[in-house]
Tab-separated table of C-alpha atoms in Angstrom:
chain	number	residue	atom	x	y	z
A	1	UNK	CA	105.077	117.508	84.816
A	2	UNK	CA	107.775	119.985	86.154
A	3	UNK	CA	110.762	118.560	87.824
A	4	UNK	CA	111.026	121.037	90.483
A	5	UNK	CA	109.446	119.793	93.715
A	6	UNK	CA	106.490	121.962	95.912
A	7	UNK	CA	107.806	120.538	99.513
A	8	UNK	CA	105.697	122.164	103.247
A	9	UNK	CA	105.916	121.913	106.453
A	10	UNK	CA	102.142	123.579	107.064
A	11	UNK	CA	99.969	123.718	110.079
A	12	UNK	CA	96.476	125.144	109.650
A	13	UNK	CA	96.021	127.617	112.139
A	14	UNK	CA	92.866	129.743	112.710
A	15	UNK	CA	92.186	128.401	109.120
A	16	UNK	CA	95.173	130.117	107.668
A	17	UNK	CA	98.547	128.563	106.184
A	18	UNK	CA	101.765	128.765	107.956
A	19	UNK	CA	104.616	127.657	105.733
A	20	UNK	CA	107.637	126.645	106.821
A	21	UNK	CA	111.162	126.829	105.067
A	22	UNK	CA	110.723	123.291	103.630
A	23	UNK	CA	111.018	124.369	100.543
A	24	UNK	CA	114.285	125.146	100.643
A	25	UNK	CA	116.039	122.097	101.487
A	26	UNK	CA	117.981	120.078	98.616
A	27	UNK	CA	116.993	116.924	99.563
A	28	UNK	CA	112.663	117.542	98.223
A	29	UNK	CA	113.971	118.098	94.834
A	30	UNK	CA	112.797	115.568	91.934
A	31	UNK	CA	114.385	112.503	91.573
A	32	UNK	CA	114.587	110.913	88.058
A	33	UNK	CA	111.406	109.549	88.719
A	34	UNK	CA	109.380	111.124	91.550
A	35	UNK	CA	108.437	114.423	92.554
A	36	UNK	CA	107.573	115.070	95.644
A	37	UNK	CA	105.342	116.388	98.324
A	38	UNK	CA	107.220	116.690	101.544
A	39	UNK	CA	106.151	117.072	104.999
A	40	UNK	CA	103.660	114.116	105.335
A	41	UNK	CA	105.530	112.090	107.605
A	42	UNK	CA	104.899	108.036	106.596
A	43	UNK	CA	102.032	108.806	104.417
A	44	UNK	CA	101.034	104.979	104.809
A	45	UNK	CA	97.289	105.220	103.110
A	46	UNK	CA	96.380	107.958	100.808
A	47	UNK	CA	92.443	108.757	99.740
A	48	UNK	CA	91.264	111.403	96.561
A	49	UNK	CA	88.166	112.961	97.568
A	50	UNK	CA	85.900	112.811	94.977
A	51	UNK	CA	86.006	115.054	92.197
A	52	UNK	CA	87.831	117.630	94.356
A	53	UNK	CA	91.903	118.168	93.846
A	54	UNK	CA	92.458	117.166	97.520
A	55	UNK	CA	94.405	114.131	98.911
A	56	UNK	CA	94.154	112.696	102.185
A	57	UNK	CA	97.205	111.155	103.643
A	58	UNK	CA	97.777	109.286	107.084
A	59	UNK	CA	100.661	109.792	109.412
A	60	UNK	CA	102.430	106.267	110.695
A	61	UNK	CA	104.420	107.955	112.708
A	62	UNK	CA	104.010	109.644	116.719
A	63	UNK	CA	101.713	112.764	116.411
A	64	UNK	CA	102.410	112.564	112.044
A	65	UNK	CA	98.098	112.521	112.195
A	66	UNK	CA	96.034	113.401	109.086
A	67	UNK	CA	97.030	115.549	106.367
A	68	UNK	CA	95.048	116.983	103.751
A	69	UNK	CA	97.152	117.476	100.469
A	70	UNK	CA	95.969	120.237	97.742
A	71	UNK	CA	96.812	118.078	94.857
A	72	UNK	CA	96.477	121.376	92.429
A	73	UNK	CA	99.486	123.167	94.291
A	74	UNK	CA	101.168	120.230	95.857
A	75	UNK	CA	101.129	121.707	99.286
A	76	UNK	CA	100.518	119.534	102.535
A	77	UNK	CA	98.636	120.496	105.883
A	78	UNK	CA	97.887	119.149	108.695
A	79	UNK	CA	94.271	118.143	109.195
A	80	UNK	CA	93.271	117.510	112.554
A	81	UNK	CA	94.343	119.812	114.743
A	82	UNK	CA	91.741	119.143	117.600
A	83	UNK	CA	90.229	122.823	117.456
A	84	UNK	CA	86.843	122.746	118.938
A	85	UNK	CA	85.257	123.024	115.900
A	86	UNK	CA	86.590	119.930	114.663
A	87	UNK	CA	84.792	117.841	117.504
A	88	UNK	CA	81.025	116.790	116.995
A	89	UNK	CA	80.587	113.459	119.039
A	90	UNK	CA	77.572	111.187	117.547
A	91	UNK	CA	76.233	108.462	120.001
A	92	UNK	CA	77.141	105.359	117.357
A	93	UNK	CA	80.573	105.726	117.976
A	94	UNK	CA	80.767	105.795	121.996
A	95	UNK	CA	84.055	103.803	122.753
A	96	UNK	CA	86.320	106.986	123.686
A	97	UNK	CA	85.043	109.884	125.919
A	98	UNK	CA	87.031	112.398	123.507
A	99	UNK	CA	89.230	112.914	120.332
A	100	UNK	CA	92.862	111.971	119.129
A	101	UNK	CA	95.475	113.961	120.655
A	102	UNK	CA	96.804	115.763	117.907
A	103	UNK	CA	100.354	115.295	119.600
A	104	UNK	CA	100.261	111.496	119.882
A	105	UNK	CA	97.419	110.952	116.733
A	106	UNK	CA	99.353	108.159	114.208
A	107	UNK	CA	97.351	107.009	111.598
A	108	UNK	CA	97.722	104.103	109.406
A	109	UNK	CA	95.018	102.763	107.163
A	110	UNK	CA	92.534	105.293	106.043
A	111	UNK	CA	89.055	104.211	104.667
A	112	UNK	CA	86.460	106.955	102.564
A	113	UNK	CA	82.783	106.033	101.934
A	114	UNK	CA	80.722	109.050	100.200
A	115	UNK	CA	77.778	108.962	102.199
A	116	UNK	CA	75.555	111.765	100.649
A	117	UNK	CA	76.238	114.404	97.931
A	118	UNK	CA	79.610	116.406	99.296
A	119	UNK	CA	79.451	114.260	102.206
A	120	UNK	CA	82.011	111.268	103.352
A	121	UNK	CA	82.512	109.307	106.627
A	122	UNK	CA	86.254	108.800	106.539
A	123	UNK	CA	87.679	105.917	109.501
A	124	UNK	CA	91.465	105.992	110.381
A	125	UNK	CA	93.136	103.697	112.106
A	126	UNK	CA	94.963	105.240	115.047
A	127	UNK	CA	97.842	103.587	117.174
A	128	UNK	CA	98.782	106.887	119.241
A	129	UNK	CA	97.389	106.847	122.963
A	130	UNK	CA	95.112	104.067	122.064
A	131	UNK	CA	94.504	101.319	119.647
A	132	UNK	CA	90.956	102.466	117.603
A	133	UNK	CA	89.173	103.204	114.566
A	134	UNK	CA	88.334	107.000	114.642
A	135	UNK	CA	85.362	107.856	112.996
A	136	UNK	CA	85.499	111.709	111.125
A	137	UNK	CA	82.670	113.454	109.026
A	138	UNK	CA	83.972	114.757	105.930
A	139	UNK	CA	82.376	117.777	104.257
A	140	UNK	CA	83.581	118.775	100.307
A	141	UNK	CA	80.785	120.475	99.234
A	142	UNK	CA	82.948	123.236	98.392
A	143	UNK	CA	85.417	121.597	96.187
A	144	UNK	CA	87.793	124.413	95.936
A	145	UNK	CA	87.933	124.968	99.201
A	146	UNK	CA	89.442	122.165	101.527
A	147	UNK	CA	87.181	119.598	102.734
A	148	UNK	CA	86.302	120.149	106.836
A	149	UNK	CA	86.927	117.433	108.746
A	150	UNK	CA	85.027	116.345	112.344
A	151	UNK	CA	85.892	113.962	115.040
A	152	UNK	CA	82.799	111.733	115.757
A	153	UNK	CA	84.260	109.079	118.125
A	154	UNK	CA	85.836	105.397	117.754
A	155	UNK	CA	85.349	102.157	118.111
A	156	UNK	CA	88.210	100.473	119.924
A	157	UNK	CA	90.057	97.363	118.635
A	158	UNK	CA	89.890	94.648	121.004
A	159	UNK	CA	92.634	94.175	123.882
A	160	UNK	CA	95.974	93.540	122.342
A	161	UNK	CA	95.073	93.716	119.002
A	162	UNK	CA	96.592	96.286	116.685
A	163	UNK	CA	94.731	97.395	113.195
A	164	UNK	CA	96.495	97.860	110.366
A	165	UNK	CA	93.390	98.728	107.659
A	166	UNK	CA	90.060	99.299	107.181
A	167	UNK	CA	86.877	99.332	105.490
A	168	UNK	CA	83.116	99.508	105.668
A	169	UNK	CA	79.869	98.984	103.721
A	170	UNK	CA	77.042	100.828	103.195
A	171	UNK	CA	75.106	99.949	106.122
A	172	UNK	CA	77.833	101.311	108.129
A	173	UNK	CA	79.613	97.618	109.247
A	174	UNK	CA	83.329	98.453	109.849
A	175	UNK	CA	85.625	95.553	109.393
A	176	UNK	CA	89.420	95.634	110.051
A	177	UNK	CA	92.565	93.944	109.539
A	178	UNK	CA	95.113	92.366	112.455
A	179	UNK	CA	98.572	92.167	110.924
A	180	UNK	CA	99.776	90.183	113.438
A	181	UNK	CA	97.444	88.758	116.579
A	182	UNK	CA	99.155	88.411	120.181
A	183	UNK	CA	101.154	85.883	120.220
A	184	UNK	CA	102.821	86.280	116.332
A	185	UNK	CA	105.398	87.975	114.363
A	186	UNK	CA	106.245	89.928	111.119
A	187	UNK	CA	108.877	86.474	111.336
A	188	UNK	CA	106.304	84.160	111.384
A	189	UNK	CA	104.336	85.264	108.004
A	190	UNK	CA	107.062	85.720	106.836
A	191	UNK	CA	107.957	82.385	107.140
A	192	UNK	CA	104.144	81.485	105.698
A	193	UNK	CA	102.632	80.931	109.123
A	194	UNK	CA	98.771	82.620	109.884
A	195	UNK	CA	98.840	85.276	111.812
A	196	UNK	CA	96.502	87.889	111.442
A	197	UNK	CA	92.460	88.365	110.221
A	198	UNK	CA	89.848	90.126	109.300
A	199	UNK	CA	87.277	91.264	112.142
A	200	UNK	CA	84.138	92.708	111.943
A	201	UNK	CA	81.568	95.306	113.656
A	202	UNK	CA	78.299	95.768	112.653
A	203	UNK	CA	76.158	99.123	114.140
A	204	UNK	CA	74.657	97.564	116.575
A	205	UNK	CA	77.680	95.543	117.929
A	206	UNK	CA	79.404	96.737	121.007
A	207	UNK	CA	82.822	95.084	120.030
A	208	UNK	CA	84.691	93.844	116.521
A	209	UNK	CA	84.728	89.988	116.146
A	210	UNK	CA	87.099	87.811	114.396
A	211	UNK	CA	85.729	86.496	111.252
A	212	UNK	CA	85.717	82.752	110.936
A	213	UNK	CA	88.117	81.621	108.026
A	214	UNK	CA	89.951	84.571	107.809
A	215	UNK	CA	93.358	83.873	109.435
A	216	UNK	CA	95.888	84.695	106.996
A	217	UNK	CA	99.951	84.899	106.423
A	218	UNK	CA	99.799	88.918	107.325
A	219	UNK	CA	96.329	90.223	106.781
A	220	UNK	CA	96.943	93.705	105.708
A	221	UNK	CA	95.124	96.018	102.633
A	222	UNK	CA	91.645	95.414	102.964
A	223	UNK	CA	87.948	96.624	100.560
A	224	UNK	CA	84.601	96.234	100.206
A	225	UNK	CA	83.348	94.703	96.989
A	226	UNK	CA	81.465	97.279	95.478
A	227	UNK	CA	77.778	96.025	96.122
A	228	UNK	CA	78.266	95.090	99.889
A	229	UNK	CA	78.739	91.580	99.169
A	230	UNK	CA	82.398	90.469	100.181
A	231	UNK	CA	85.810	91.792	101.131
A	232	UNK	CA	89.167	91.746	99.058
A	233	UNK	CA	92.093	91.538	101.455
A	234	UNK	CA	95.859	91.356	101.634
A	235	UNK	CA	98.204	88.556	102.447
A	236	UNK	CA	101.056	90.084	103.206
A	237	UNK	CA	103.395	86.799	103.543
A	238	UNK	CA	101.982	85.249	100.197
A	239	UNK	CA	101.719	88.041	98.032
A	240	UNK	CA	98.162	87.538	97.242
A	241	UNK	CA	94.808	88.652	97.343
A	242	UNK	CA	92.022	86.876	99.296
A	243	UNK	CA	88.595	87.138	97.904
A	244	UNK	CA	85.647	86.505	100.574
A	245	UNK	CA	81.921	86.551	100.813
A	246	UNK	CA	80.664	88.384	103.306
A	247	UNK	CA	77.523	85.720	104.119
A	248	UNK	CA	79.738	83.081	104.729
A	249	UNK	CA	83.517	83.896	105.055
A	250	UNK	CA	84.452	80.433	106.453
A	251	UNK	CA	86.175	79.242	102.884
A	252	UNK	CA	88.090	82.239	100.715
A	253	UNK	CA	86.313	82.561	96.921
A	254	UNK	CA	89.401	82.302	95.679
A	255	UNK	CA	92.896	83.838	95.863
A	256	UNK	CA	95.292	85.195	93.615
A	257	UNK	CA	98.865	85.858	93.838
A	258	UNK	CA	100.746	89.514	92.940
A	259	UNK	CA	102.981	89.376	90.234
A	260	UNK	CA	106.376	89.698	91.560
A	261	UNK	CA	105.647	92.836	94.054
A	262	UNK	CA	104.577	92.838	97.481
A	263	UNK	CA	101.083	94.446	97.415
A	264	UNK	CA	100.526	96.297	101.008
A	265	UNK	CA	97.382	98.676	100.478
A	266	UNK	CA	94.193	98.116	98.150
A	267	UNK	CA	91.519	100.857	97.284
A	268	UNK	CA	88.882	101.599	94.606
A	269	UNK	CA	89.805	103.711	91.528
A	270	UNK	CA	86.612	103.947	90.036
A	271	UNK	CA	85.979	100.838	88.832
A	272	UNK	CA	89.069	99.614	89.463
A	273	UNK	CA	90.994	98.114	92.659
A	274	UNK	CA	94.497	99.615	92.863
A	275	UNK	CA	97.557	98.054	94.788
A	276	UNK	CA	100.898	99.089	95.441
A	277	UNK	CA	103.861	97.425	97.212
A	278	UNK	CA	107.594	97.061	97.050
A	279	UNK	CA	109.478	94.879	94.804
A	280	UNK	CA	109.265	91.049	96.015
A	281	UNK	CA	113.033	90.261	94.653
A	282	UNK	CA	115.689	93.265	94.541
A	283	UNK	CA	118.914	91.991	93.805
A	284	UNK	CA	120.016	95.554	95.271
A	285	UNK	CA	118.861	94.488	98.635
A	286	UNK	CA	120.111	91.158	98.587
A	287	UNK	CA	116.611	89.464	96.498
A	288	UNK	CA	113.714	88.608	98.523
A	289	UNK	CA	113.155	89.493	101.695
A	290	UNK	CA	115.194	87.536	104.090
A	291	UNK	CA	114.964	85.882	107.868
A	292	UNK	CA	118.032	86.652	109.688
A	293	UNK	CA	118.995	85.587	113.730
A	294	UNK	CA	115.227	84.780	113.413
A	295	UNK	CA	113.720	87.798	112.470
A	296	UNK	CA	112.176	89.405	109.582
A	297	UNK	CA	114.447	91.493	107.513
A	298	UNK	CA	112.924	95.401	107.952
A	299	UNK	CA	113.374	96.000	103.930
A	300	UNK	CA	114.770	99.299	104.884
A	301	UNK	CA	117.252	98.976	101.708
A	302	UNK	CA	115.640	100.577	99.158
A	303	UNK	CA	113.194	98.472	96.753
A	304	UNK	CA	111.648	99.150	93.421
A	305	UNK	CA	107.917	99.012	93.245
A	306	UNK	CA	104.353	98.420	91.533
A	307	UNK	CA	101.281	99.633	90.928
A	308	UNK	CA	98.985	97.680	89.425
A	309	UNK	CA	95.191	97.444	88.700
A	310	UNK	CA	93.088	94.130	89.688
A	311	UNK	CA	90.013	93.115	87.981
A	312	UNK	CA	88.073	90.886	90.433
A	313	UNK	CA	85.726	89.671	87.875
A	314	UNK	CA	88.077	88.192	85.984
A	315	UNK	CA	90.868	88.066	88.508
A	316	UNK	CA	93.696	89.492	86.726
A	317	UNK	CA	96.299	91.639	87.055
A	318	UNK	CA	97.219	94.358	84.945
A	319	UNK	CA	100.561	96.944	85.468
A	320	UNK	CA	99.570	100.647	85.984
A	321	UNK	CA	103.105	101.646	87.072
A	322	UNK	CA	106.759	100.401	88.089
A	323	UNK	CA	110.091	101.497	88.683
A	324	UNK	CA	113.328	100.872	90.493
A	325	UNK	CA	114.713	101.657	94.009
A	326	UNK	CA	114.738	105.619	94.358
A	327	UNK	CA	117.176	107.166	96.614
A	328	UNK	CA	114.460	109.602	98.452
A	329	UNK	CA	111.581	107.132	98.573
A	330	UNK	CA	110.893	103.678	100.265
A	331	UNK	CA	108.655	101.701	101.419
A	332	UNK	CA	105.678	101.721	98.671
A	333	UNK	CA	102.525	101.331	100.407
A	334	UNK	CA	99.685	103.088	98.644
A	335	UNK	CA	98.853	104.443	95.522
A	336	UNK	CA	95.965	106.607	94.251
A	337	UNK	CA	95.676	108.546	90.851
A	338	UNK	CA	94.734	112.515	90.411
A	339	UNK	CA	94.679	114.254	86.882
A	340	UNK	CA	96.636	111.733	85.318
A	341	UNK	CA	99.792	111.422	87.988
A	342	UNK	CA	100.149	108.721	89.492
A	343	UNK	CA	100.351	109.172	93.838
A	344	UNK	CA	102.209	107.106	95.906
A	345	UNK	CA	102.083	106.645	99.443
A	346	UNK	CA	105.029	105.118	101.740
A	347	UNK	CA	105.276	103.953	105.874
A	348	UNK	CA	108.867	104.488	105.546
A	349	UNK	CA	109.191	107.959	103.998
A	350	UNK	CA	109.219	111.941	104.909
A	351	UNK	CA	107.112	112.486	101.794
A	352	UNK	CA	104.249	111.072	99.336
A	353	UNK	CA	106.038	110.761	95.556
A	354	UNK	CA	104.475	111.983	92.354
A	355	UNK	CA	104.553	110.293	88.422
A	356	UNK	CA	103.181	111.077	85.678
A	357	UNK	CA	101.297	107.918	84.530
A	358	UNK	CA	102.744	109.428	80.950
A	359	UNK	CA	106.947	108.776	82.697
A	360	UNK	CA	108.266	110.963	79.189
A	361	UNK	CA	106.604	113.966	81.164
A	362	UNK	CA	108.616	114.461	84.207
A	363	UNK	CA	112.139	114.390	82.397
């Protein structure tokens, strides 16, 4: 993999490419590990569309939105833009009378479900002008060309309670996960205290519901087992992995705790579940994360980070991927892997970061 980085600032417009002079600033060149793709503000959650080149990335940041990545030419643009022709309401989705703004859209966790050949129903959480799962047809049946995207509606979280990922199965049931409910902190699962869970809408509910047993230490990353039978989700305080059936989801299956790295999102890969996260003890930043005046230290010192693969069957972890802190990129959040390179997603950084899964390539 070349060193030299492809960094954009690119707004669709009319269906054309407007590039901006990105490119030319120092600070998108390669590092000794990563090259880059700039101008995907926070790219918290990252998606490959299947069998295509393109990459979807979210925006956790104020108006940072969608962006659809051309993983061929490394070039990032922004997705929704809220043309007209990017608006198609559909009647299962009826909790908000019209789109995202574009200028306030910031989404977090990103969720894609192939729903027919070429065809994918892609949910986003969104904290910008209101706190909802958007609902967006995706159509690749063109796989050179880039996938269209259409608002469909949302479902809105319940009052006071912020998403922070999400999922669905094949019937359509979304579920989502509360970092933190009213009334807790970042501080307090930090300190190992429940604070967030897992809740649940089916298609013929009119509101999400809080799943019994699911109160974690930080519920964050969150999938559907593969045949619609449980969930796998994040505990963000612990470190671990939280296995539940989705008949009866008052007692965990089991649990199983990350191998020295803080796992944030967690996503198919074929048959695989992929996780990524920062490192849990950095001796750069101090070691592990740290509670200071009593509050949670923001880990905005740079931390190394993991990617690794999880077997649920025979719960174990295996390393895809690690490295140490990187001067351009923090904040590990997401990983997905295109054509052997190894995509990483942050909610801290300007850009998403590139690796060979083969390291001797990029030096």
């Amino acid at each position: 993999m070349k060193r030299a980085a492809l960094c954009l600032g690119v707004a669709l417009i009319g269906g054309c490419a407007s590039l901006s002079n990105e490119t030319a600033k120092p600070t998108c060149a390669a590092t000794s590990q990563f090259a880059f793709v700039c101008g995907a503000t926070k790219p918290e959650d990252l998606a490959v569309v299947p069998g295509t080149r393109w990459v979807i990335a979210s925006g956790f940041a104020t108006g940072a939105g969608l962006k659809i990545v051309d993983g061929r030419a490394r070039r990032a643009y922004k997705w929704f833009t809220g043309r007209t022709d990017q608006v198609a309401p559909d009647a299962r989705y009826p909790d908000c009378a019209g789109p995202p703004n574009p200028a306030l859209f910031t989404a977090r966790g990103i969720s894609l479900r192939v729903t027919a050949p070429g065809r994918a129903r892609l949910l986003v959480v969104n904290h910008g002008g209101r706190e909802a799962i958007e609902i967006f047809a995706v159509d690749f049946r063109r796989p050179d060309a880039a996938p269209l995207l259409r608002w469909q509606g949302c479902l809105a979280m319940p009052a006071g309670h912020v998403a922070n990922s999400v999922a669905s199965y094949s019937d359509g049931t979304v579920i989502a996960t509360v970092l933190t409910r009213p009334g807790t902190s970042i501080t307090d699962f930090v300190m190992g205290r429940d604070t967030g869970g897992v809740y649940e809408r089916g298609p013929r509910d009119r509101v999400f519901r809080l799943l019994p047993g699911t109160q974690l230490a930080g519920n964050n990353g969150l999938e559907t087992a593969r045949d619609d039978s449980g969930f796998y989700v994040i505990a963000f305080g612990p470190r671990q992995v939280v296995a539940y059936a989705r008949r009866d989801t008052r007692q965990p299956l089991w649990r199983l705790t990350a191998p020295d790295f803080m796992p944030d999102n967690i996503h198919w890969d074929g048959d695989r579940l992929l996780l990524a996260g920062m490192a849990r003890d950095e001796p750069a930043c101090g070691g592990t994360r740290k509670i200071i005046d009593g509050v949670a230290d923001t880990m905005a010192c740079h931390r190394g980070w993991t990617v690794a693969q999880l077997d649920p069957v025979a719960q174990r972890f295996t390393l895809v991927a690690s490295g140490p802190p990187d001067p351009l990129f923090n904040g590990v959040s997401a990983a997905v892997i295109l054509d052997g390179a190894l995509w990483l997603g942050s909610y801290q950084a300007d850009r998403i970061a590139i690796r060979s899964l083969n390291h001797d390539d990029m030096n």
